Short mmCIF file of C-alpha atoms in Angstrom, two decimals:
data_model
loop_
_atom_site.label_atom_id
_atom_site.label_comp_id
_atom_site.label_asym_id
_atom_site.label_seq_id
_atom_site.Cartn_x
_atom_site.Cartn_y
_atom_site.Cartn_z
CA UNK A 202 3.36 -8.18 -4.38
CA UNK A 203 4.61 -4.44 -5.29
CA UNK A 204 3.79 -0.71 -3.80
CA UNK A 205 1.30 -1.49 -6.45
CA UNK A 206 -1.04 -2.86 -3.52
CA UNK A 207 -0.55 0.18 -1.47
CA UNK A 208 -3.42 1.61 -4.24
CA UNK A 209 -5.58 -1.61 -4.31
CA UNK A 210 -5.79 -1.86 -0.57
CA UNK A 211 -3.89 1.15 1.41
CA UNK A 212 -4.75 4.48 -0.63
CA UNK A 213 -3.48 7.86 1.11
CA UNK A 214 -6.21 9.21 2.64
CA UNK A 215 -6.74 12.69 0.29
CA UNK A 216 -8.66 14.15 3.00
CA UNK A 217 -5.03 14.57 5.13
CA UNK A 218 -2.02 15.95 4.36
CA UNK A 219 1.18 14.39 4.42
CA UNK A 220 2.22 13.77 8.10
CA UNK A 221 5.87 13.94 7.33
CA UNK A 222 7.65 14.06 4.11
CA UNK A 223 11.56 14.90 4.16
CA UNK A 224 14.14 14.07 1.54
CA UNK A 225 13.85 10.07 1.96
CA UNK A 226 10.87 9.43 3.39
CA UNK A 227 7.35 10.39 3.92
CA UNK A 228 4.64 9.03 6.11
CA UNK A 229 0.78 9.08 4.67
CA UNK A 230 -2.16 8.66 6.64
CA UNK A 231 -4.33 6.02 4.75
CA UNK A 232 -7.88 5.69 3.67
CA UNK A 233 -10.23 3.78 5.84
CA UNK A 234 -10.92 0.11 4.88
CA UNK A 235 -12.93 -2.43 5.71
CA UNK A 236 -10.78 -4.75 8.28
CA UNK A 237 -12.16 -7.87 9.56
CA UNK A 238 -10.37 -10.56 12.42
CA UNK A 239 -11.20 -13.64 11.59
CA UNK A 240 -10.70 -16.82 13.63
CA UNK A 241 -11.20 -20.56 12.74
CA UNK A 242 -10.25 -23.90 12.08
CA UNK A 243 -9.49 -25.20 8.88
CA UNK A 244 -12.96 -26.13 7.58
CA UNK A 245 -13.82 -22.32 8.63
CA UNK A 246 -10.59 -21.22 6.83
CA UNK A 247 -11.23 -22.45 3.19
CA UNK A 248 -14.98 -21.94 3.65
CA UNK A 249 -13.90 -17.80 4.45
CA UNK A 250 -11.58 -17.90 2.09
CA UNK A 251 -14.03 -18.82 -0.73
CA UNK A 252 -16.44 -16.36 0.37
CA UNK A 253 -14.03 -13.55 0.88
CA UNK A 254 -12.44 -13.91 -2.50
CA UNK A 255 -8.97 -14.58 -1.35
CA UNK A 256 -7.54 -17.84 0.02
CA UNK A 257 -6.22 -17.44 3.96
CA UNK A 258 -2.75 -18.40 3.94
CA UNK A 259 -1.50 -20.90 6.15
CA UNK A 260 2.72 -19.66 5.98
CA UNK A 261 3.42 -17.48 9.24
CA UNK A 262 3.83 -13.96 8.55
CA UNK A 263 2.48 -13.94 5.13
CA UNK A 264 -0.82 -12.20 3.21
CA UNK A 265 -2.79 -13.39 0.34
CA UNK A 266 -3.99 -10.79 -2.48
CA UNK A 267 -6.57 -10.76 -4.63
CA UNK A 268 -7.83 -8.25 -6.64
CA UNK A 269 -8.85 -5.94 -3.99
CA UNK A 270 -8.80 -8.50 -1.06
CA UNK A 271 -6.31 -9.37 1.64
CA UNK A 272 -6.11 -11.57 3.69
CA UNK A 273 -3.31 -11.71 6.45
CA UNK A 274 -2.06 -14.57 8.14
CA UNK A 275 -1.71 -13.55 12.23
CA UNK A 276 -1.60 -16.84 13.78
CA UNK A 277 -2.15 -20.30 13.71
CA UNK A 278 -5.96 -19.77 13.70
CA UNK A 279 -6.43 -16.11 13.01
CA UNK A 280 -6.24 -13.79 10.18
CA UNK A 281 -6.75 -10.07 8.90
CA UNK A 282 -9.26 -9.32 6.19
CA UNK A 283 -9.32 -6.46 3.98
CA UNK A 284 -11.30 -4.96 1.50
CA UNK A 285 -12.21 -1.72 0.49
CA UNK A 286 -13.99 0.74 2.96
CA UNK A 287 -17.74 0.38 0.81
CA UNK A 288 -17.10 -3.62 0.96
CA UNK A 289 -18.09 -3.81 4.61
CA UNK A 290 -21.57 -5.08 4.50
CA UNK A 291 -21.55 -7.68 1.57
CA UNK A 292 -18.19 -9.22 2.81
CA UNK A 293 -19.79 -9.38 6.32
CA UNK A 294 -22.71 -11.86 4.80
CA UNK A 295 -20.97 -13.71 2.14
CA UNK A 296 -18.45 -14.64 5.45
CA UNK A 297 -21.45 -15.23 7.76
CA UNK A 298 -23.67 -17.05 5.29
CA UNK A 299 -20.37 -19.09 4.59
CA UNK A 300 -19.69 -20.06 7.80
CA UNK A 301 -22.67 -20.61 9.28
CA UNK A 302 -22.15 -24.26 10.35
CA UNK A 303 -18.90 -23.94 11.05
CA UNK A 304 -17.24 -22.47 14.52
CA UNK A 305 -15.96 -19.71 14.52
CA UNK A 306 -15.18 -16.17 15.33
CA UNK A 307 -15.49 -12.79 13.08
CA UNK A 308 -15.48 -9.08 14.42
CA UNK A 309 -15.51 -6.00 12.75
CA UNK A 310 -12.31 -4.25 14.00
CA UNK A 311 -12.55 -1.75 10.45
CA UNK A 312 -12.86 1.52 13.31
CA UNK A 313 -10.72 0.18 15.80
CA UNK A 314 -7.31 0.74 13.51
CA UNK A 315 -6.04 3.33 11.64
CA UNK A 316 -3.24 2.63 9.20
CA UNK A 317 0.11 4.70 8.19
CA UNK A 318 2.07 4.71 4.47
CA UNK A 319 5.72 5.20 5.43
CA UNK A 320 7.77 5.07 2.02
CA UNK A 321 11.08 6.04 0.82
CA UNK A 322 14.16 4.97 0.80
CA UNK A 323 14.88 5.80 5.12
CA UNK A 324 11.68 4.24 5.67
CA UNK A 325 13.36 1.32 6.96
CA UNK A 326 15.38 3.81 8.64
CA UNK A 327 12.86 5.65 10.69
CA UNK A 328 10.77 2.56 11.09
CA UNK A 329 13.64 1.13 12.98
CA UNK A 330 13.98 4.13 15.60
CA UNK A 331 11.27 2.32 17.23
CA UNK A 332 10.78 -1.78 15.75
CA UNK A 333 12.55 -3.66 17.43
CA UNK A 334 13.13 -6.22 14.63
CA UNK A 335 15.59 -6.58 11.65
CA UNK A 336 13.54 -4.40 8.41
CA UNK A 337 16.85 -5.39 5.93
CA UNK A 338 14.88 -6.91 2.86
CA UNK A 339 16.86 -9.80 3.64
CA UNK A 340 15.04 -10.45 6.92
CA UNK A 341 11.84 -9.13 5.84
CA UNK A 342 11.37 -9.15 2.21
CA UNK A 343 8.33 -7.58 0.46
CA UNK A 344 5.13 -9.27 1.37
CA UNK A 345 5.97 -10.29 5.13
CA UNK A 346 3.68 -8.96 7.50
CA UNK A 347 4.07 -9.20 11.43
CA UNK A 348 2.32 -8.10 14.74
CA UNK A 349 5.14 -6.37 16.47
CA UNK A 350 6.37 -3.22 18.37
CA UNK A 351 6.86 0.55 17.88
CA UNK A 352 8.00 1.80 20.68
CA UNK A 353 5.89 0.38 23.06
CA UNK A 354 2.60 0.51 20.81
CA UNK A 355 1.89 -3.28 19.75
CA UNK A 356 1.50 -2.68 16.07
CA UNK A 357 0.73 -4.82 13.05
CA UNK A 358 3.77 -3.71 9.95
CA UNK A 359 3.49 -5.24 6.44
CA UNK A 360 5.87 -4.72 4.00
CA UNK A 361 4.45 -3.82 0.32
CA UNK A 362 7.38 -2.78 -1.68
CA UNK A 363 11.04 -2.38 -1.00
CA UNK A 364 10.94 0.62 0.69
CA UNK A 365 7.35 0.92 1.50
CA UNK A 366 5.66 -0.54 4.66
CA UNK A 367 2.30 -0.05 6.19
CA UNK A 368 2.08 0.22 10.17
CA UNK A 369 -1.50 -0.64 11.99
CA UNK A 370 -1.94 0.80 15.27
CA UNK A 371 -5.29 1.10 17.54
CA UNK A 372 -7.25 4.33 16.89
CA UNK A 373 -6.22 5.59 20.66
CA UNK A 374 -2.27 5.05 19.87
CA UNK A 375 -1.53 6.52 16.18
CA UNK A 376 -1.33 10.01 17.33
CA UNK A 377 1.54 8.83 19.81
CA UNK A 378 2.91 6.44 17.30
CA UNK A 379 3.15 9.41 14.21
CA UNK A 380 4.29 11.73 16.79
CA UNK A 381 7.44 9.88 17.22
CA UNK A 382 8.39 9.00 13.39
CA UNK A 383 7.69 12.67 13.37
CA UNK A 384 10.34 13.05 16.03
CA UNK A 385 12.69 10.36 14.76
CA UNK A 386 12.82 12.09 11.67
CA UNK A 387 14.18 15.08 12.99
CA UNK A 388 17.58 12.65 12.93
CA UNK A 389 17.32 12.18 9.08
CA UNK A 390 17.16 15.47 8.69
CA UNK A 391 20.17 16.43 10.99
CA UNK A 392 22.04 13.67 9.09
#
């Protein structure tokens, strides 16, 4: 996994400019894409996985790529799926016609989240004005991805390169949540 994957899955979205970008570090509002919860047991797992085009991993706190599919490991029985934003409909019936027979639950949360690019090297930095957990590559090397906090915003953060992350929030919280990288920044640049 490399910042590679930031332009397979995560593109900046072209339409925005840059929401911050200082010596060090720059946040990027990304492109839409087609996002997908999926929940199920293990028969439902490798039958999505088939049909998706990527297998569902079954490590905590990891992601599967392939090609232009991800899939994102968010608990015991639930996963993230993403594909590109055009994707949405034949995804949506290769997983339905897949699983079928099998119980299980799969929602369309594509408009629900919006996604952020922070890169650089003080992304780790400014990410950390507000997670609460260790971002050293050491505890959370490239390719670990976690449901966590920013501030008080629950927020999925996925780590795709040594100094580049990607931070889910809900639609209804991003504003507040690039607001205050915006703010924490003001630091780095004071520094």
């Amino acid at each position: 996994m490399s910042d590679l994957l930031a332009s397979e899955i995560y593109a900046p979205d072209a339409a925005e400019t840059p929401l911050l970008a200082i010596a060090g570090v720059s946040v990027l509002k990304a492109a839409p894409v087609t996002r997908l919860s999926f929940r199920g047991r293990e028969k439902a797992r490798v039958a999505a996985g088939k049909a998706f085009g990527a297998d569902l991993p079954v490590i905590a706190m990891t992601a599967t790529v392939s090609g232009n599919r991800v899939a994102q490991w968010m608990g015991p029985d639930e996963w993230t799926l993403l594909a590109p934003e055009t994707d949405l409909s034949s995804v949506w019936e290769r997983l339905e016609g897949a699983l079928s027979a099998e119980p299980h639950a799969l929602v369309d949360i594509s408009d629900r989240q919006l996604a952020i690019l922070v890169s650089g090297e003080k992304a780790a930095w400014l990410l950390n004005s507000g997670v609460p957990i260790d971002l050293h590559e050491s505890a959370l090397p490239v390719g670990t991805v976690t449901r966590t906090l920013y501030h008080k915003v629950p927020v999925v953060l996925w780590r795709i390169g040594p100094d580049t992350f990607v931070v889910e929030a809900w639609v209804s919280f991003m504003d507040y949540v690039s607001g205050l990288l915006v703010q924490a920044a003001e630091e780095l640049k004071a520094a």
